[in-house]
Amino acid sequence: MPHKLTNIQANVPSDLEIAQAAELLPIQQIAEEVGLLPEELELYGRYKAKVSLDVRDRLRDVPNGKYIVVTAITPTPLGEGKTTTTVGLSQALGAHLNQKVFTCVRQPSQGPTFGIKGGAAGGGYSQIIPMEDFNLHLTGDIHAITAANNLLAAAIDTRWFHESYQTDEQLFNRLCPPDKNGRRHFSPVMLRRLKKLGINKINPDDLTPDERHRFVRLDIDPDSITWRRVVDTNDRMLREITIGQGPKEKGRTRKTGFDITVASEIMAILALTTSLADMRERLGRMVIGTNTHGEPITADDIGVSGALTVLMKDAIKPTLMQTLEGTPAFVHAGPFANIAHGNSSIVADQIALKLVGPDGYVITEAGFGADIGMEKFFNIKCRYSGLIPNCVVLVATIRALKMHGGGPKVVAGKPLDPAYTEENLELLEAGCSNLRAHIRNARQYGVPVVVAINRFQTDTDAEIELVRRIAIEAGAEDAVMTDHWAQGGAGAVALGEAVMAACQKPSNFEFLYPLDLSIKEKIEAIAVKTYGAAGVEYSEEAEKKIALYTRNGFDKLPICMAKTHLSLSHDPNLKGAPTGFIVPVRDIRASVGAGFLYPLLGTMSTMPGLPTRPAYYDIDIDLETGQVVGLF
């Protein structure tokens, strides 16, 4: 059962010290208490387990619980405690207000864990545990994505290489070799390609020479290949590489590079898929580039999509864990929140909503500020899940609002300017323009908003009261101070009560745009209605992509804007709630398998680099106890 923390210290220890001192419940106990059956669990040690998607079928007739998304104002580079608030709210509802509750969050990348950002399990007395497992390998989902992504990369270059020197007949004989009885066979994925080509034959020997040519020749344009290799480490030296330099590759070199694994489209698919069959279809639809005629080539065309599904068959199951106060949590998927949609998985939310039932609450978190993660949660994730949210929790900090009011630059790793640690109501009030904008953006979806003022030690009562007044005037149902980092669930009880009250109010949810609008109309709806822009301008490359995607039927996909998280606009230097600016779209790319187009509003780094002093300097193991040390 959820339990209140009893050993809270006034001087809050490190996250790792708190986590390692916690009372961990066996994961079977957590599972039994939430209504999972033993056969629906796959244990990964004593404190974490994969959960079968069969749970949804068993509980299909159970009404869903209340659905809450946690987002934030435009953050500083330090982050404003969104995950910590998500976990603190869960602990408040479960351990202090006696409600059925489930937390659903993303799995963090190993890259930032060993780099500079730190982990993503929450912090202080509001964490998911065991935090070492959470922030490192967990149950291997990211490793599965790495394997699948790189198998496709190898398959692409292999096909390009072999087509470059073999005749049609040689390719056909190798792709469809005769068995010991002299018969040839198409594999299932080959039949998919034949159907796409309009060839309705199942016997390879029945193909005409022209049909054989069309079947065996993908004619990949190497300059069009967008699929890159991935690794879950911040490795700046792999951003741009040249491959094919070995002597046996016969001079077939090309420039490519590595992304971090969580930036892979396969990660976005894992988060947006709804079943194993749906995942198989999405993996097959992934576009890796075009042929020499400009036609898209998919993973199905390459012939590898079935194998990718096999590598991902266990990763589709969410991982069950627990918070410090014994409330259940699903940890699943971890897509980037700029080039992807930055939300945890649909299947985890669906299972959790059934397990808590109509009187319970499921809290999920959307990456970055509300202009990115929440907008994508509504317009992408909710479209594919069919789930209707009941409440938005908008996390704000005095620190971030002062920055938006014109405060000095906030830099990670450097001490805060006194403007942030001393009372300054004028600076704070000016920065509340950003808060107002985010409340307005959330309310235009027809969902009640509650503001969580995540308290820091230097915040004053007058500053908190000012933010509370402005938030309610702007249309929030309530605005409450939270102190869950220092007090655990007890510090978020008022937030829990406000969320419960907001969930009783009607949620008249509607999307920001219909899918049948043109690509430009959807982009402009987001830019004008969410960012406050005056309009959008498109580069020549973006115009070409719009024409290409419209011609290929991709124009009905939702839009996933790739932009900075440090401003409501495309420019990280524009703070507060800027207006009158023009959003520049420099390029548009397609994640057809995941199911969205992503316009690039700036240069997006998909492979972070390590700082001069990475976090790994402090991470080690106690050889006597076997415990991890130095992990935050």
XYZ file of C-alpha atoms in Angstrom:
632
model
C 0.000 0.000 0.000
C 1.129 3.604 -0.521
C 2.827 4.900 2.589
C 3.745 8.357 3.876
C 7.416 9.181 4.276
C 8.505 9.276 7.922
C 12.247 9.926 7.641
C 12.282 13.302 5.885
C 15.353 15.379 6.774
C 15.312 19.179 6.966
C 18.574 19.348 5.028
C 17.534 17.370 1.972
C 20.229 14.796 1.039
C 21.233 13.981 -2.535
C 18.705 12.244 -4.751
C 20.747 9.049 -4.679
C 21.046 9.034 -0.879
C 17.279 9.464 -0.537
C 16.579 6.740 -3.094
C 18.972 4.231 -1.537
C 17.520 4.819 1.937
C 13.966 4.223 0.705
C 11.716 1.341 1.684
C 11.352 -0.596 -1.559
C 8.319 -2.845 -1.890
C 8.575 -6.035 -3.951
C 7.220 -5.275 -7.409
C 4.832 -8.246 -7.149
C 3.199 -6.483 -4.200
C 2.814 -3.256 -6.172
C 1.369 -5.255 -9.068
C -1.106 -7.152 -6.898
C -2.316 -3.960 -5.217
C -3.056 -2.290 -8.570
C -4.914 -5.341 -9.876
C -2.359 -7.001 -12.135
C -2.297 -10.801 -12.376
C 0.938 -12.792 -11.937
C 0.805 -14.008 -15.537
C 0.699 -10.393 -16.752
C 4.142 -9.674 -15.262
C 7.649 -10.353 -16.548
C 10.019 -9.772 -13.632
C 13.313 -7.927 -14.058
C 14.740 -8.489 -10.601
C 12.820 -7.692 -7.398
C 11.766 -4.117 -8.054
C 10.737 -3.764 -11.684
C 8.685 -5.749 -14.172
C 7.367 -5.576 -17.714
C 3.566 -5.604 -18.019
C 1.703 -7.405 -20.801
C -0.609 -5.439 -23.092
C -3.165 -8.219 -22.497
C -4.244 -6.271 -19.404
C -6.173 -3.862 -21.658
C -8.192 -6.700 -23.149
C -9.002 -8.158 -19.738
C -10.161 -4.759 -18.448
C -11.694 -3.468 -21.683
C -15.103 -2.927 -20.046
C -13.716 -0.971 -17.082
C -14.266 2.800 -17.509
C -11.111 4.907 -17.696
C -9.858 7.003 -14.813
C -9.220 10.737 -14.887
C -6.383 11.728 -17.242
C -3.971 14.507 -16.223
C -1.051 15.927 -18.221
C 1.758 17.772 -16.432
C 3.510 20.493 -18.432
C 5.328 23.734 -17.658
C 5.922 27.341 -18.552
C 8.900 28.070 -20.808
C 11.800 26.774 -18.673
C 15.232 28.031 -17.825
C 18.148 25.797 -18.893
C 17.966 24.340 -15.365
C 14.454 22.902 -15.791
C 11.549 23.753 -13.509
C 10.817 20.405 -11.831
C 8.150 18.911 -14.070
C 8.993 15.283 -13.310
C 9.438 16.034 -9.625
C 5.987 17.653 -9.624
C 4.503 14.693 -11.497
C 5.848 12.267 -8.895
C 4.991 14.533 -5.945
C 1.408 14.846 -7.165
C 1.161 11.072 -7.500
C 2.442 10.587 -3.946
C 0.021 13.212 -2.632
C -2.972 11.568 -4.313
C -2.023 7.998 -3.407
C -0.333 8.191 -0.008
C -2.059 11.246 1.499
C -5.466 11.593 -0.200
C -6.169 7.839 -0.487
C -6.885 7.895 -4.215
C -6.072 5.279 -6.827
C -3.280 6.779 -8.898
C -0.729 5.857 -11.549
C 2.244 7.875 -12.794
C 3.385 7.512 -16.426
C 6.752 9.003 -17.365
C 9.459 8.660 -19.998
C 12.614 6.596 -19.650
C 15.678 8.877 -19.615
C 18.560 8.590 -22.040
C 21.887 7.341 -20.746
C 23.578 10.219 -22.614
C 22.512 13.084 -20.316
C 22.887 10.810 -17.276
C 26.650 10.631 -17.862
C 26.798 14.132 -19.338
C 25.529 17.220 -17.552
C 21.745 17.191 -17.273
C 21.372 14.453 -14.705
C 18.555 11.929 -14.384
C 14.829 12.081 -14.897
C 13.415 10.094 -11.975
C 12.232 13.229 -10.178
C 14.200 14.596 -7.261
C 14.403 15.115 -3.524
C 11.562 13.313 -1.762
C 9.541 12.905 -4.977
C 11.269 10.205 -7.001
C 10.664 6.957 -8.839
C 12.818 4.146 -7.451
C 15.151 2.359 -7.720
C 16.587 5.510 -9.294
C 19.827 3.822 -10.403
C 17.841 1.359 -12.520
C 15.538 4.111 -13.761
C 18.426 6.232 -15.042
C 20.570 3.456 -16.495
C 19.630 0.261 -18.361
C 16.147 -0.221 -16.860
C 14.686 -3.161 -18.837
C 16.658 -2.651 -22.038
C 14.130 -0.778 -24.200
C 16.662 1.814 -25.367
C 19.122 -0.958 -26.216
C 16.414 -2.667 -28.302
C 15.777 0.574 -30.177
C 19.516 0.974 -30.784
C 19.703 -2.552 -32.199
C 16.646 -2.104 -34.426
C 17.680 1.320 -35.684
C 21.175 0.166 -36.584
C 19.936 -3.026 -38.240
C 17.887 -0.840 -40.597
C 20.895 1.417 -41.217
C 23.026 -1.607 -42.104
C 20.273 -2.990 -44.335
C 19.990 0.287 -46.271
C 23.700 0.484 -47.045
C 23.883 -3.227 -47.809
C 21.070 -2.974 -50.359
C 22.619 0.111 -51.996
C 25.989 -1.655 -52.136
C 24.720 -4.885 -53.699
C 22.496 -3.161 -56.244
C 25.450 -1.049 -57.354
C 27.310 -3.944 -58.999
C 24.800 -6.795 -59.588
C 22.537 -7.400 -62.557
C 18.777 -7.858 -62.166
C 19.191 -11.606 -62.615
C 21.911 -11.812 -59.965
C 19.823 -9.812 -57.516
C 16.747 -11.931 -58.176
C 18.652 -15.193 -57.682
C 20.054 -13.979 -54.373
C 16.801 -12.474 -53.078
C 14.732 -15.540 -54.083
C 17.124 -18.506 -54.147
C 15.678 -21.912 -55.046
C 15.276 -24.363 -52.183
C 16.562 -27.960 -52.305
C 13.533 -28.875 -54.433
C 14.248 -26.113 -56.921
C 11.312 -23.933 -55.816
C 11.582 -20.206 -55.110
C 9.572 -18.415 -52.436
C 8.734 -14.862 -51.488
C 9.071 -13.974 -47.811
C 6.050 -12.156 -46.290
C 7.770 -8.763 -46.434
C 8.522 -9.322 -50.128
C 4.827 -9.881 -50.768
C 4.193 -6.470 -49.171
C 6.553 -4.876 -51.677
C 4.942 -6.704 -54.616
C 1.512 -5.469 -53.517
C 2.850 -1.914 -53.342
C 4.154 -2.332 -56.906
C 0.767 -3.637 -58.074
C 2.148 -7.108 -58.830
C -0.389 -9.713 -57.695
C 1.760 -12.836 -57.975
C 2.972 -15.211 -55.269
C 5.290 -17.436 -57.328
C 8.671 -15.812 -58.067
C 9.023 -17.785 -61.276
C 5.882 -16.108 -62.665
C 7.425 -12.641 -62.693
C 8.162 -11.118 -66.095
C 11.598 -9.551 -66.714
C 10.088 -6.083 -66.191
C 8.408 -7.193 -62.933
C 11.669 -8.723 -61.742
C 13.448 -5.446 -62.461
C 10.897 -3.418 -60.507
C 10.986 -5.931 -57.642
C 14.759 -6.158 -57.186
C 15.730 -2.545 -57.955
C 15.143 -0.063 -55.166
C 17.528 2.378 -56.897
C 18.260 4.158 -53.630
C 19.560 7.691 -54.134
C 22.406 7.757 -51.575
C 22.174 11.539 -51.253
C 18.546 11.202 -50.150
C 19.143 8.781 -47.247
C 17.938 10.371 -44.018
C 18.281 7.315 -41.771
C 21.258 7.620 -39.412
C 22.840 5.273 -36.940
C 22.310 5.787 -33.192
C 24.061 5.256 -29.874
C 22.817 6.113 -26.377
C 25.885 8.139 -25.452
C 26.701 11.820 -25.888
C 29.406 11.396 -28.541
C 30.004 14.605 -30.479
C 32.667 13.011 -32.714
C 30.019 10.822 -34.343
C 27.797 13.705 -35.477
C 29.271 13.519 -38.977
C 31.133 10.459 -40.294
C 32.095 8.849 -43.600
C 31.239 5.187 -44.104
C 32.268 2.591 -46.664
C 36.019 3.217 -46.533
C 36.998 -0.450 -46.197
C 38.629 -2.075 -49.221
C 35.769 -4.561 -49.730
C 33.202 -1.757 -50.054
C 34.629 -0.968 -53.517
C 34.590 2.792 -53.096
C 30.921 3.042 -52.076
C 31.481 5.765 -49.496
C 28.998 8.335 -48.271
C 28.717 10.888 -45.500
C 26.294 10.199 -42.671
C 26.317 10.410 -38.875
C 24.973 9.235 -35.537
C 22.052 10.520 -33.473
C 21.425 9.729 -29.835
C 19.091 6.725 -29.572
C 16.144 8.616 -28.115
C 16.088 10.733 -31.306
C 15.383 7.645 -33.437
C 12.023 7.458 -35.174
C 11.706 3.973 -33.680
C 11.575 5.583 -30.229
C 8.763 7.882 -31.408
C 6.940 4.830 -32.796
C 7.285 3.004 -29.475
C 5.644 5.951 -27.734
C 2.774 6.293 -30.230
C 1.981 2.678 -31.072
C -1.137 1.008 -29.687
C -0.420 -2.695 -30.313
C 2.153 -5.118 -31.684
C 0.308 -5.207 -35.025
C 0.181 -1.414 -35.152
C 3.913 -1.239 -34.362
C 4.654 -3.694 -37.189
C 2.779 -1.475 -39.644
C 4.442 1.721 -38.396
C 7.931 0.207 -38.614
C 7.190 -0.912 -42.161
C 6.036 2.595 -43.182
C 9.220 4.351 -42.047
C 10.702 6.299 -44.970
C 14.494 6.121 -45.208
C 14.997 8.219 -48.335
C 13.939 8.171 -51.978
C 14.858 6.383 -55.173
C 16.438 8.143 -58.119
C 12.940 9.190 -59.274
C 12.148 10.913 -55.962
C 9.743 8.211 -54.741
C 9.868 7.282 -51.017
C 11.552 4.047 -49.957
C 10.327 2.361 -46.785
C 11.645 -0.196 -44.321
C 9.183 -2.661 -45.894
C 10.875 -2.073 -49.262
C 14.244 -2.790 -47.672
C 12.775 -6.050 -46.315
C 13.780 -5.533 -42.684
C 10.592 -4.381 -40.945
C 9.595 -7.822 -39.651
C 13.014 -8.245 -38.077
C 12.726 -4.787 -36.489
C 9.446 -5.843 -34.905
C 11.082 -8.959 -33.473
C 13.766 -6.805 -31.857
C 11.058 -4.533 -30.410
C 8.558 -7.181 -29.266
C 9.474 -6.876 -25.576
C 10.152 -3.152 -25.622
C 6.468 -2.496 -26.379
C 5.579 -3.566 -22.821
C 5.751 -0.763 -20.207
C 7.914 -1.177 -17.122
C 6.234 -1.120 -13.697
C 8.094 0.681 -10.898
C 7.177 2.629 -7.738
C 7.595 6.048 -6.157
C 9.242 6.759 -2.804
C 5.811 6.553 -1.171
C 4.787 3.301 -2.843
C 2.475 4.616 -5.575
C 2.747 2.725 -8.888
C 4.500 4.111 -11.952
C 4.893 3.077 -15.567
C 8.178 4.043 -17.209
C 8.045 3.689 -20.975
C 9.551 5.291 -24.076
C 11.572 8.489 -24.132
C 11.360 10.432 -27.404
C 13.050 13.804 -27.818
C 10.637 16.660 -27.164
C 11.939 18.872 -29.958
C 12.218 16.726 -33.111
C 9.698 14.198 -31.743
C 6.643 14.606 -29.531
C 8.302 14.205 -26.122
C 5.695 12.084 -24.349
C 5.720 8.667 -22.710
C 3.811 5.827 -24.320
C 0.163 5.546 -25.227
C 0.008 1.894 -24.131
C 1.238 2.759 -20.614
C -1.469 5.431 -20.274
C -4.152 3.082 -21.618
C -3.262 0.280 -19.193
C -2.959 2.666 -16.245
C -6.362 4.258 -16.952
C -7.991 0.812 -16.833
C -6.159 -0.227 -13.675
C -7.198 2.858 -11.660
C -10.802 2.686 -12.909
C -13.331 5.534 -13.076
C -12.532 6.894 -9.605
C -8.764 6.961 -10.085
C -6.187 9.281 -11.630
C -3.433 8.809 -14.205
C -0.752 11.474 -14.354
C 1.421 11.698 -17.447
C 4.138 14.194 -18.274
C 4.820 16.100 -21.496
C 8.366 17.234 -22.310
C 9.643 20.825 -22.192
C 7.165 23.731 -21.966
C 3.472 23.696 -22.840
C 4.199 25.182 -26.285
C 6.068 21.983 -27.190
C 5.231 18.915 -25.078
C 1.625 19.816 -24.234
C 0.808 20.960 -27.766
C 2.176 17.674 -29.138
C 0.437 15.688 -26.394
C -2.909 17.102 -27.512
C -2.467 17.226 -31.289
C -0.394 14.067 -31.835
C -0.603 11.700 -28.872
C -4.312 12.215 -28.138
C -5.161 11.779 -31.842
C -3.554 8.337 -31.926
C -4.667 7.226 -28.458
C -8.244 8.497 -28.542
C -7.850 9.475 -24.876
C -9.452 12.683 -23.592
C -7.564 14.669 -20.907
C -9.407 16.009 -17.865
C -6.866 18.470 -16.494
C -3.603 20.264 -17.290
C -1.093 20.874 -14.483
C 1.158 23.776 -15.458
C 4.399 23.896 -13.458
C 5.858 27.353 -12.839
C 8.779 28.643 -10.809
C 9.517 32.123 -9.524
C 12.999 31.714 -10.995
C 11.787 31.115 -14.550
C 9.168 33.876 -14.397
C 11.810 36.394 -13.286
C 13.938 35.342 -16.246
C 10.997 36.037 -18.556
C 10.579 39.433 -16.933
C 14.055 40.452 -18.078
C 16.257 38.867 -15.436
C 19.920 38.038 -16.126
C 20.797 35.018 -18.222
C 20.498 31.663 -16.428
C 23.370 29.300 -17.229
C 23.582 25.671 -16.087
C 26.530 25.109 -13.760
C 26.863 28.779 -12.767
C 25.485 30.439 -9.587
C 22.163 32.256 -9.913
C 22.216 36.045 -10.019
C 20.824 37.701 -6.850
C 17.823 38.816 -8.915
C 16.604 35.236 -8.634
C 17.259 34.753 -4.942
C 15.960 38.078 -3.607
C 12.360 39.314 -3.656
C 11.571 41.342 -6.786
C 7.840 41.638 -7.423
C 8.214 44.024 -10.377
C 10.496 41.647 -12.286
C 8.248 38.722 -11.400
C 5.051 40.437 -12.553
C 6.635 41.320 -15.895
C 7.615 37.685 -16.405
C 4.114 36.436 -15.693
C 3.277 37.287 -19.311
C 4.759 33.861 -20.100
C 2.492 32.196 -17.535
C -0.569 33.927 -18.975
C 0.318 32.768 -22.478
C 0.650 29.135 -21.428
C -2.628 29.203 -19.485
C -4.327 30.677 -22.551
C -2.796 27.984 -24.769
C -3.984 25.167 -22.495
C -7.487 26.602 -22.165
C -7.982 26.835 -25.935
C -8.131 23.014 -25.932
C -11.113 23.168 -23.567
C -9.292 21.564 -20.615
C -9.207 22.965 -17.031
C -5.795 24.253 -15.894
C -4.192 24.102 -12.439
C -0.920 25.965 -11.840
C 1.676 24.305 -9.577
C 4.112 26.877 -8.181
C 7.155 24.720 -7.522
C 8.744 26.385 -4.513
C 12.436 27.036 -4.024
C 13.929 28.033 -0.667
C 14.480 31.673 -1.668
C 10.885 32.251 -2.892
C 8.902 34.606 -0.651
C 5.230 34.427 0.337
C 4.571 37.710 -1.474
C 6.060 36.340 -4.712
C 4.022 33.142 -4.508
C 0.811 35.080 -3.806
C 1.463 37.351 -6.805
C 1.842 34.369 -9.142
C -1.270 32.751 -7.678
C -3.354 35.898 -8.240
C -2.167 36.393 -11.824
C -2.709 32.710 -12.702
C -6.320 32.738 -11.503
C -6.991 36.036 -13.277
C -5.627 34.432 -16.459
C -8.160 31.594 -16.238
C -6.540 28.870 -14.151
C -8.947 26.918 -11.958
C -6.460 27.219 -9.119
C -2.802 27.986 -8.434
C -1.083 26.424 -5.433
C 2.393 26.383 -3.951
C 4.018 22.970 -3.834
C 6.966 21.816 -1.754
C 7.126 18.169 -2.756
C 10.905 18.193 -3.385
C 11.511 18.842 0.322
C 8.420 17.151 1.794
C 7.357 14.431 -0.621
C 3.653 13.906 -1.181
C 2.813 15.961 1.899
C 4.138 19.016 0.067
C 1.735 18.492 -2.845
C -1.538 17.744 -1.010
C -2.991 21.145 -1.903
C -2.088 20.495 -5.538
C -3.731 17.075 -5.361
C -6.929 18.593 -3.977
C -6.918 21.278 -6.690
C -6.443 18.653 -9.407
C -9.256 16.490 -8.030
C -11.561 19.519 -8.052
C -10.546 20.474 -11.598
C -11.199 16.937 -12.844
C -14.826 17.285 -11.739
C -15.289 20.176 -14.172
C -16.249 19.574 -17.800
C -13.429 18.946 -20.270
C -14.634 20.144 -23.672
C -11.549 18.958 -25.480
C -10.876 19.910 -29.090
C -7.811 19.753 -31.329
C -6.010 22.882 -32.449
C -6.425 21.974 -36.124
C -8.129 19.321 -38.281
C -5.873 16.944 -40.211
C -7.433 17.770 -43.569
C -5.863 21.236 -43.569
C -2.814 21.699 -45.791
C 0.673 21.340 -44.331
C 1.127 25.115 -44.306
C -2.239 25.747 -42.676
C -1.419 23.336 -39.844
C 2.018 24.859 -39.296
C 0.532 28.345 -39.239
C -2.202 27.319 -36.790
C 0.473 26.236 -34.297
C 2.714 29.243 -34.916
C -0.040 31.835 -34.571
C -2.345 30.257 -31.982
C 0.342 28.754 -29.713
C 3.529 30.760 -30.203
C 1.904 34.150 -30.791
C 3.618 34.619 -34.167
C 2.458 37.055 -36.820
C 3.114 34.535 -39.592
C 5.424 31.921 -41.097
C 8.050 32.063 -43.855
C 9.376 29.014 -45.684
C 12.804 28.350 -47.161
C 13.155 27.026 -50.681
C 13.975 23.589 -49.232
C 10.840 23.659 -47.050
C 8.703 24.555 -50.068
C 10.158 21.594 -51.981
C 9.410 19.243 -49.091
C 5.840 20.508 -48.791
C 5.292 19.763 -52.479
C 6.956 16.328 -52.170
C 5.006 15.281 -49.073
C 1.727 16.518 -50.499
C 2.375 14.574 -53.715
C 3.134 11.405 -51.719
C 0.035 11.706 -49.512
C 1.837 12.640 -46.290
C 0.051 16.000 -46.009
C -2.715 14.593 -43.782
C -0.304 13.800 -40.945
C -0.205 15.958 -37.796
C 2.621 18.442 -37.318
C 5.455 18.073 -34.786
C 7.274 21.402 -34.641
C 11.020 21.169 -33.917
C 12.024 24.332 -32.118
C 13.845 25.696 -29.094
C 12.328 25.001 -25.690
C 13.749 28.212 -24.228
C 11.191 30.590 -25.766
C 7.578 30.582 -26.877
C 9.020 31.639 -30.231
C 11.657 30.052 -32.479
C 14.332 32.350 -31.006
C 15.698 31.312 -27.570
C 16.560 34.949 -26.821
C 12.922 36.107 -26.977
C 11.584 35.733 -23.440
C 8.201 36.396 -21.875
C 5.339 36.281 -24.386
C 6.720 37.776 -27.614
C 4.418 38.827 -30.479
C 4.786 40.121 -34.012
C 7.614 37.780 -35.004
C 7.764 35.623 -38.144
C 8.531 31.922 -37.690
C 11.117 30.671 -40.221
C 10.702 27.076 -41.405
C 14.069 26.053 -42.825
C 13.198 22.433 -43.616
C 10.462 19.822 -43.084
C 11.119 16.150 -42.493
C 8.817 13.165 -42.379
C 8.475 10.523 -39.673
C 5.884 8.574 -41.626
C 6.085 5.487 -39.407
C 5.646 7.487 -36.220
C 2.939 9.452 -37.985
C 3.958 13.113 -38.161
C 5.848 15.725 -40.154
C 8.404 17.803 -38.303
C 9.229 21.308 -39.528
C 12.650 22.551 -38.393
C 12.546 26.096 -37.027
C 16.248 26.190 -36.246
C 19.279 23.955 -35.945
C 18.315 20.945 -33.827
C 21.127 18.932 -32.285
C 20.260 15.232 -32.328
C 23.587 14.209 -30.788
C 24.521 16.088 -27.598
C 28.170 16.512 -26.661
C 29.900 15.950 -23.344
C 31.082 18.959 -21.315
C 34.649 19.413 -20.090
C 33.687 17.816 -16.779
C 30.960 15.247 -17.413
C 28.892 13.688 -14.632
C 30.704 10.382 -15.081
C 33.626 11.731 -13.018
C 31.469 11.266 -9.901
C 29.836 7.942 -10.753
C 31.401 4.813 -9.293
C 30.545 1.699 -7.331
C 31.138 0.856 -3.672
C 33.035 -2.420 -3.963
C 32.016 -3.548 -0.475
C 28.258 -2.991 -0.800
C 27.854 -3.081 -4.576
C 25.907 0.176 -4.429
C 26.189 2.895 -7.046
C 27.658 6.170 -5.756
C 27.777 9.679 -7.228
C 24.661 9.378 -9.407
C 23.191 12.874 -8.669
